[in-house]
Amino acid sequence: MSGKLTTHVLDTAHGCPAKGIAIALWQLDTNLELDFKTLIHTVNTNDDGRTDEPLLVGETFKTGVYELIFSVGDYFAQYSEASAPLFLDRIPIRFGISDPEAHYHVPLLVSPWSYSTYRGS
């Protein structure tokens, strides 16, 4: 079995998957005095609030520290209740992968005013 990284974004304010949210995946080098980040790739969520493919899988799925940055501001700006400046614009979630054979799922539950995450399955 090969490990993989997936995500899912749910809009808790409107009770639906969050379609079209841009997500950037970064790998961090935390051995340096200042964190050094390398962009792995960017992707947008689909109609189900998920990505079409795993963010990392196979040989690209390695132990280390990663960061997902969810650009929720553009998504919530489409709703009339959103006011400028938005309370939440980009949400960073930093996490570690220690088992390259496991499935790491990082869901984001988000509204214009709050968010939560957890390690899913």
Short mmCIF file of N, CA and C in Angstrom, two decimals, residues 28-35:
data_model
loop_
_atom_site.label_atom_id
_atom_site.label_comp_id
_atom_site.label_asym_id
_atom_site.label_seq_id
_atom_site.Cartn_x
_atom_site.Cartn_y
_atom_site.Cartn_z
N LEU A 28 8.00 22.06 3.56
CA LEU A 28 8.84 22.93 4.38
C LEU A 28 10.13 22.23 4.76
N ASP A 29 11.19 22.99 4.79
CA ASP A 29 12.46 22.53 5.35
C ASP A 29 12.59 23.21 6.70
N THR A 30 12.25 22.49 7.74
CA THR A 30 12.26 23.06 9.09
C THR A 30 13.60 22.91 9.78
N ASN A 31 14.60 22.38 9.07
CA ASN A 31 15.94 22.24 9.66
C ASN A 31 16.72 23.54 9.61
N LEU A 32 16.24 24.49 8.84
CA LEU A 32 16.92 25.77 8.73
C LEU A 32 16.46 26.70 9.85
N GLU A 33 17.21 27.75 10.10
CA GLU A 33 16.84 28.71 11.14
C GLU A 33 15.48 29.34 10.83
N LEU A 34 15.26 29.67 9.58
CA LEU A 34 13.96 30.15 9.12
C LEU A 34 13.36 29.08 8.23
N ASP A 35 12.07 28.85 8.33
CA ASP A 35 11.43 27.85 7.49
C ASP A 35 11.59 28.22 6.02
#
